[in-house]
Coordinates of N, CA, C and O in Angstrom, one line a residue:
M102 N 0.8 -1.2 0.0 CA 0.0 0.0 0.0 C 0.9 1.2 0.0 O 1.8 1.3 0.8
K103 N 0.6 2.2 -0.9 CA 1.4 3.4 -1.0 C 1.0 4.4 0.2 O -0.2 4.5 0.5
K104 N 2.0 5.1 0.7 CA 1.8 6.0 1.8 C 1.8 7.4 1.4 O 2.7 7.8 0.6
I105 N 0.8 8.2 1.8 CA 0.7 9.6 1.4 C 0.7 10.4 2.7 O -0.1 10.2 3.6
L106 N 1.5 11.5 2.7 CA 1.4 12.5 3.8 C 0.7 13.7 3.2 O 1.1 14.2 2.2
I107 N -0.3 14.1 3.9 CA -1.0 15.4 3.5 C -0.6 16.5 4.5 O -0.7 16.3 5.7
I108 N -0.2 17.6 4.0 CA 0.1 18.8 4.8 C -0.9 19.9 4.4 O -0.7 20.4 3.3
E109 N -1.8 20.1 5.2 CA -2.9 21.0 4.9 C -3.5 21.6 6.2 O -3.7 20.9 7.1
D110 N -3.6 22.9 6.2 CA -4.1 23.6 7.5 C -5.6 23.7 7.6 O -6.1 23.9 8.7
E111 N -6.3 23.6 6.5 CA -7.8 23.7 6.5 C -8.4 22.3 6.8 O -8.3 21.4 6.0
K112 N -9.1 22.3 8.0 CA -9.6 21.0 8.5 C -10.6 20.3 7.5 O -10.4 19.1 7.2
I113 N -11.5 21.0 6.9 CA -12.4 20.4 6.0 C -11.7 19.8 4.7 O -12.0 18.7 4.3
I114 N -10.7 20.5 4.2 CA -10.0 19.9 3.1 C -9.1 18.7 3.5 O -9.1 17.7 2.8
R115 N -8.5 18.8 4.7 CA -7.7 17.6 5.2 C -8.6 16.4 5.3 O -8.2 15.3 4.8
N116 N -9.8 16.6 5.9 CA -10.7 15.4 6.1 C -11.2 14.9 4.8 O -11.3 13.6 4.7
E117 N -11.5 15.7 3.9 CA -12.0 15.2 2.6 C -10.9 14.5 1.8 O -11.2 13.5 1.2
L118 N -9.7 15.1 1.8 CA -8.6 14.4 1.1 C -8.3 13.1 1.7 O -8.1 12.1 1.0
K119 N -8.3 13.0 3.1 CA -8.0 11.8 3.8 C -9.0 10.7 3.4 O -8.7 9.6 3.1
S120 N -10.3 11.1 3.4 CA -11.4 10.1 3.1 C -11.3 9.6 1.7 O -11.3 8.4 1.4
L121 N -11.1 10.6 0.8 CA -11.0 10.2 -0.7 C -9.8 9.3 -0.9 O -9.9 8.2 -1.6
L122 N -8.6 9.6 -0.3 CA -7.4 8.8 -0.6 C -7.5 7.4 0.1 O -7.1 6.4 -0.5
E123 N -8.0 7.4 1.3 CA -8.2 6.1 2.0 C -9.1 5.2 1.2 O -8.9 4.0 1.0
N124 N -10.2 5.8 0.7 CA -11.2 5.0 -0.1 C -10.6 4.6 -1.4 O -11.2 3.7 -2.1
S125 N -9.5 5.2 -1.8 CA -8.9 4.8 -3.1 C -7.7 3.9 -2.9 O -6.9 3.6 -3.8
G126 N -7.5 3.4 -1.6 CA -6.5 2.4 -1.4 C -5.2 2.9 -0.9 O -4.2 2.1 -0.8
Y127 N -5.1 4.1 -0.5 CA -3.8 4.7 0.0 C -3.8 4.7 1.6 O -4.9 4.9 2.2
E128 N -2.6 4.6 2.2 CA -2.5 4.8 3.6 C -2.2 6.3 3.7 O -1.3 6.8 3.0
V129 N -2.8 7.0 4.6 CA -2.7 8.4 4.7 C -2.4 8.9 6.1 O -3.0 8.4 7.1
L130 N -1.5 9.8 6.2 CA -1.2 10.5 7.5 C -1.4 12.0 7.2 O -1.0 12.5 6.1
I131 N -1.9 12.7 8.1 CA -2.1 14.2 8.0 C -1.4 14.9 9.0 O -1.4 14.5 10.2
I132 N -0.7 16.0 8.6 CA -0.2 17.0 9.6 C -0.7 18.4 9.1 O -0.9 18.6 7.9
E133 N -0.9 19.2 10.1 CA -1.5 20.5 9.8 C -0.4 21.6 9.5 O -0.7 22.5 8.8
K134 N 0.8 21.4 10.1 CA 1.8 22.4 10.0 C 3.1 21.7 9.5 O 3.2 20.5 9.5
F135 N 4.1 22.5 9.1 CA 5.3 21.9 8.6 C 6.3 21.6 9.7 O 7.4 21.1 9.5
D136 N 5.9 21.8 11.0 CA 6.7 21.5 12.1 C 7.0 20.0 12.1 O 6.1 19.2 11.9
N137 N 8.2 19.6 12.3 CA 8.7 18.2 12.3 C 8.4 17.4 11.1 O 8.3 16.2 11.1
V138 N 8.2 18.1 10.0 CA 7.9 17.4 8.7 C 9.1 16.4 8.3 O 8.9 15.3 7.9
K139 N 10.3 16.9 8.5 CA 11.5 16.0 8.2 C 11.5 14.7 9.0 O 11.7 13.6 8.5
E140 N 11.1 14.8 10.3 CA 11.1 13.6 11.2 C 9.9 12.7 10.7 O 10.1 11.5 10.7
N141 N 8.8 13.3 10.3 CA 7.7 12.4 9.9 C 8.1 11.7 8.6 O 7.8 10.5 8.5
I142 N 8.7 12.3 7.7 CA 9.1 11.7 6.4 C 10.1 10.6 6.7 O 10.0 9.5 6.2
K143 N 11.1 10.9 7.5 CA 12.2 10.0 7.9 C 11.6 8.7 8.5 O 12.0 7.6 8.2
N144 N 10.7 8.9 9.5 CA 10.2 7.8 10.3 C 9.1 7.0 9.5 O 9.0 5.8 9.7
M145 N 8.4 7.6 8.6 CA 7.3 6.9 8.0 C 7.6 6.5 6.5 O 6.8 5.7 6.0
K146 N 8.6 7.0 5.9 CA 9.0 6.6 4.6 C 7.8 6.7 3.6 O 7.3 5.7 3.1
F147 N 7.3 7.9 3.4 CA 6.2 8.2 2.5 C 6.6 8.1 1.0 O 7.7 8.4 0.6
D148 N 5.6 7.6 0.2 CA 5.8 7.6 -1.2 C 5.5 8.9 -1.9 O 6.1 9.2 -2.9
L149 N 4.6 9.7 -1.3 CA 4.2 10.9 -1.8 C 3.7 11.9 -0.8 O 3.1 11.5 0.2
I150 N 4.0 13.2 -1.0 CA 3.5 14.2 -0.1 C 2.6 15.1 -0.9 O 3.1 15.6 -1.9
L151 N 1.4 15.3 -0.4 CA 0.5 16.3 -1.0 C 0.4 17.4 -0.1 O -0.1 17.3 1.1
M152 N 0.9 18.6 -0.5 CA 0.9 19.7 0.5 C 0.4 21.0 -0.2 O 0.6 21.3 -1.3
D153 N -0.2 21.8 0.7 CA -0.6 23.1 0.3 C 0.5 24.1 0.2 O 1.6 23.9 0.9
I154 N 0.4 25.0 -0.6 CA 1.5 26.0 -0.8 C 1.4 27.1 0.4 O 2.4 27.4 1.0
C155 N 0.2 27.6 0.6 CA 0.1 28.6 1.7 C -0.7 28.0 2.9 O -1.8 27.6 2.8
T156 N 0.0 28.0 4.0 CA -0.6 27.5 5.2 C -0.5 28.6 6.3 O 0.1 29.6 6.1
E157 N -1.0 28.2 7.5 CA -1.1 29.2 8.5 C 0.3 29.6 9.0 O 1.3 29.0 8.7
N158 N 0.4 30.8 9.6 CA 1.6 31.4 10.1 C 2.6 31.7 9.0 O 3.8 31.6 9.1
N159 N 2.0 31.9 7.8 CA 2.8 32.3 6.6 C 3.9 31.2 6.2 O 4.9 31.5 5.7
S160 N 3.5 29.9 6.5 CA 4.4 28.8 6.1 C 4.2 28.6 4.6 O 3.1 28.9 4.1
S161 N 5.2 28.1 4.0 CA 5.2 28.0 2.5 C 5.5 26.6 2.1 O 6.7 26.1 2.4
G162 N 4.6 25.9 1.4 CA 4.9 24.6 0.8 C 6.0 24.7 -0.2 O 6.8 23.7 -0.4
L163 N 6.2 25.8 -0.8 CA 7.2 26.0 -1.8 C 8.6 26.0 -1.1 O 9.5 25.3 -1.6
A164 N 8.7 26.7 0.0 CA 10.0 26.6 0.8 C 10.3 25.2 1.3 O 11.4 24.7 1.2
Y165 N 9.3 24.6 1.9 CA 9.5 23.3 2.4 C 9.7 22.2 1.4 O 10.4 21.2 1.6
S166 N 9.2 22.4 0.2 CA 9.4 21.4 -0.9 C 10.9 21.4 -1.3 O 11.4 20.3 -1.5
K167 N 11.5 22.5 -1.2 CA 13.0 22.6 -1.5 C 13.8 21.8 -0.4 O 14.7 21.0 -0.8
I168 N 13.4 22.0 0.8 CA 14.1 21.3 1.9 C 13.8 19.8 1.8 O 14.8 19.0 2.0
I169 N 12.6 19.4 1.5 CA 12.3 18.0 1.5 C 13.0 17.3 0.3 O 13.6 16.2 0.5
K170 N 13.0 17.9 -0.8 CA 13.7 17.4 -2.0 C 15.2 17.2 -1.8 O 15.8 16.3 -2.2
K171 N 15.8 18.2 -1.0 CA 17.2 18.1 -0.7 C 17.5 16.9 0.2 O 18.5 16.2 0.0
N172 N 16.7 16.7 1.2 CA 16.9 15.7 2.2 C 16.3 14.3 1.8 O 16.8 13.3 2.3
F173 N 15.3 14.3 1.0 CA 14.6 13.1 0.6 C 14.2 13.1 -0.9 O 13.1 13.2 -1.3
P174 N 15.2 13.0 -1.8 CA 15.0 13.2 -3.2 C 14.1 12.2 -3.8 O 13.5 12.5 -4.9
S175 N 13.9 11.0 -3.2 CA 13.1 10.0 -3.8 C 11.6 10.2 -3.5 O 10.7 9.6 -4.1
V176 N 11.3 11.0 -2.5 CA 9.9 11.3 -2.1 C 9.2 12.2 -3.2 O 9.8 13.2 -3.5
K177 N 8.1 11.7 -3.7 CA 7.4 12.5 -4.7 C 6.6 13.6 -4.0 O 6.0 13.4 -2.9
I178 N 6.5 14.8 -4.6 CA 5.7 15.9 -4.0 C 4.8 16.4 -5.0 O 5.1 16.7 -6.2
I179 N 3.5 16.6 -4.5 CA 2.5 17.4 -5.3 C 2.2 18.6 -4.5 O 1.8 18.5 -3.3
L180 N 2.4 19.8 -5.0 CA 1.9 21.0 -4.4 C 0.5 21.3 -4.9 O 0.2 21.1 -6.1
M181 N -0.3 21.9 -4.0 CA -1.6 22.3 -4.4 C -1.9 23.7 -3.8 O -1.3 24.1 -2.8
T182 N -2.8 24.4 -4.5 CA -3.1 25.7 -4.1 C -4.5 26.1 -4.7 O -4.9 25.5 -5.7
G183 N -5.2 27.0 -4.0 CA -6.4 27.6 -4.5 C -6.1 28.9 -5.1 O -7.1 29.6 -5.6
V184 N -4.9 29.4 -5.1 CA -4.5 30.7 -5.5 C -4.0 30.6 -6.9 O -2.9 30.0 -7.1
P185 N -4.6 31.2 -7.9 CA -4.1 31.1 -9.3 C -3.0 32.1 -9.6 O -3.1 33.0 -10.4
D186 N -1.8 31.8 -8.9 CA -0.6 32.6 -9.1 C 0.4 31.8 -10.0 O 0.9 30.8 -9.5
L187 N 0.6 32.2 -11.2 CA 1.4 31.4 -12.1 C 2.9 31.4 -11.7 O 3.6 30.4 -12.1
T188 N 3.3 32.3 -10.8 CA 4.7 32.2 -10.4 C 4.9 31.0 -9.5 O 6.0 30.5 -9.3
F189 N 3.8 30.5 -8.8 CA 3.9 29.3 -8.0 C 4.4 28.1 -8.9 O 5.2 27.3 -8.4
I190 N 3.9 28.0 -10.1 CA 4.3 26.9 -11.0 C 5.8 27.0 -11.3 O 6.5 25.9 -11.2
D191 N 6.3 28.1 -11.6 CA 7.7 28.2 -11.9 C 8.6 27.9 -10.7 O 9.6 27.3 -10.8
K192 N 8.2 28.4 -9.5 CA 8.9 28.1 -8.3 C 8.9 26.7 -8.0 O 9.9 26.1 -7.5
A193 N 7.7 26.0 -8.2 CA 7.6 24.6 -7.9 C 8.6 23.8 -8.8 O 9.3 22.9 -8.3
K194 N 8.6 24.1 -10.1 CA 9.5 23.5 -11.0 C 11.0 23.7 -10.6 O 11.8 22.7 -10.7
A195 N 11.3 24.9 -10.2 CA 12.7 25.2 -9.7 C 13.1 24.4 -8.5 O 14.3 24.0 -8.3
N196 N 12.1 24.0 -7.7 CA 12.4 23.2 -6.5 C 12.3 21.7 -6.7 O 12.3 20.9 -5.8
N197 N 12.1 21.3 -8.0 CA 12.0 19.9 -8.4 C 10.8 19.2 -7.9 O 10.8 18.0 -7.6
V198 N 9.7 20.0 -7.7 CA 8.4 19.4 -7.3 C 7.9 18.5 -8.4 O 8.0 18.9 -9.6
D199 N 7.4 17.4 -8.1 CA 7.0 16.4 -9.1 C 5.7 16.8 -9.9 O 5.7 16.7 -11.1
S200 N 4.7 17.4 -9.2 CA 3.5 17.7 -9.8 C 2.9 18.9 -9.1 O 3.2 19.2 -7.9
F201 N 1.9 19.5 -9.7 CA 1.3 20.8 -9.2 C -0.2 20.7 -9.6 O -0.5 20.4 -10.8
I202 N -1.1 21.0 -8.6 CA -2.5 21.0 -8.9 C -3.2 22.3 -8.3 O -2.6 22.8 -7.3
Y203 N -4.3 22.6 -8.8 CA -5.1 23.6 -8.2 C -6.2 22.9 -7.4 O -6.6 21.8 -7.8
K204 N -6.7 23.5 -6.4 CA -7.7 22.8 -5.5 C -9.0 22.6 -6.1 O -9.9 21.9 -5.5
N205 N -9.3 23.2 -7.3 CA -10.6 23.0 -7.9 C -10.6 21.8 -8.8 O -11.5 21.5 -9.6
I206 N -9.6 20.9 -8.7 CA -9.4 19.7 -9.4 C -10.5 18.7 -9.0 O -10.9 18.7 -7.9
S207 N -11.0 17.9 -9.9 CA -12.0 16.8 -9.6 C -11.3 15.7 -8.8 O -10.1 15.5 -8.9
S208 N -12.1 14.9 -8.1 CA -11.6 13.8 -7.3 C -10.9 12.8 -8.2 O -9.8 12.3 -7.9
D209 N -11.5 12.5 -9.4 CA -10.9 11.6 -10.3 C -9.5 12.1 -10.8 O -8.6 11.3 -10.9
S210 N -9.5 13.3 -11.1 CA -8.2 13.9 -11.6 C -7.2 13.9 -10.5 O -6.0 13.7 -10.8
L211 N -7.6 14.2 -9.3 CA -6.6 14.1 -8.2 C -6.0 12.7 -8.0 O -4.8 12.6 -8.0
I212 N -6.9 11.7 -8.0 CA -6.4 10.4 -7.9 C -5.5 10.0 -9.0 O -4.4 9.4 -8.8
S213 N -5.8 10.4 -10.2 CA -5.0 10.1 -11.4 C -3.7 10.8 -11.3 O -2.6 10.2 -11.6
T214 N -3.7 12.1 -10.9 CA -2.4 12.8 -10.7 C -1.5 12.2 -9.7 O -0.3 12.1 -9.8
I215 N -2.1 11.8 -8.5 CA -1.3 11.1 -7.5 C -0.7 9.8 -8.0 O 0.5 9.6 -7.9
Q216 N -1.5 9.0 -8.7 CA -0.9 7.7 -9.2 C 0.1 7.9 -10.2 O 1.2 7.3 -10.2
N217 N -0.1 8.9 -11.1 CA 0.9 9.2 -12.2 C 2.1 9.7 -11.6 O 3.2 9.4 -12.1
T218 N 2.0 10.6 -10.6 CA 3.2 11.1 -9.9 C 4.0 10.0 -9.2 O 5.2 10.0 -9.3
I219 N 3.3 9.1 -8.5 CA 4.0 8.0 -7.9 C 4.7 7.1 -8.9 O 5.8 6.6 -8.7
D220 N 4.1 7.0 -10.1 CA 4.6 6.2 -11.2 C 5.8 6.9 -11.9 O 6.3 6.3 -12.9
G221 N 6.1 8.1 -11.5 CA 7.3 8.8 -12.1 C 7.0 9.9 -13.1 O 7.9 10.5 -13.7
Y222 N 5.7 10.2 -13.3 CA 5.4 11.3 -14.2 C 5.3 12.6 -13.5 O 4.9 12.7 -12.3
S223 N 5.6 13.7 -14.2 CA 5.5 15.0 -13.6 C 4.4 15.8 -14.3 O 4.4 15.9 -15.6
L224 N 3.4 16.3 -13.6 CA 2.2 16.9 -14.1 C 2.0 18.3 -13.6 O 2.0 18.5 -12.4
Y225 N 1.9 19.2 -14.5 CA 1.6 20.6 -14.2 C 0.5 21.1 -15.1 O 0.4 20.8 -16.3
P226 N -0.3 22.1 -14.5 CA -1.3 22.7 -15.4 C -0.6 23.6 -16.4 O 0.5 24.1 -16.2
N227 N -1.3 23.8 -17.5 CA -0.7 24.7 -18.5 C -1.2 26.1 -18.2 O -2.0 26.3 -17.3
A228 N -0.6 27.1 -18.8 CA -0.8 28.5 -18.5 C -2.2 28.9 -18.7 O -2.7 29.9 -18.1
N229 N -3.0 28.2 -19.5 CA -4.4 28.6 -19.7 C -5.4 28.1 -18.7 O -6.5 28.4 -18.8
N230 N -4.9 27.2 -17.7 CA -5.8 26.7 -16.7 C -6.0 27.6 -15.6 O -5.1 28.2 -15.1

């Protein structure tokens, strides 16, 4: 069973993602903040991290993705956001993030993106999305 770590500060989104992913056959752990993220990754050996770009206390998934990729290059990362800022995509690519999604994605598209990312594909929205 593939393990996914969700880093998301909004409770309703965390719970919906957890339910969707568990029902799709993934093992899921959720953390609300980036505190101790390196320890969680080291101890649990996740296949993929699905994390928000903007979280509480001005934490940034973009900044943490760079740290995670440096320390755990084999862990796949999908960044997600509800903010349509195209600079996020360029920054994610620069940090070697594997895939990028907007939060308005359908459940089926999310599951497909997760599985494709785990399988080694890199998926990003185009500039027109």
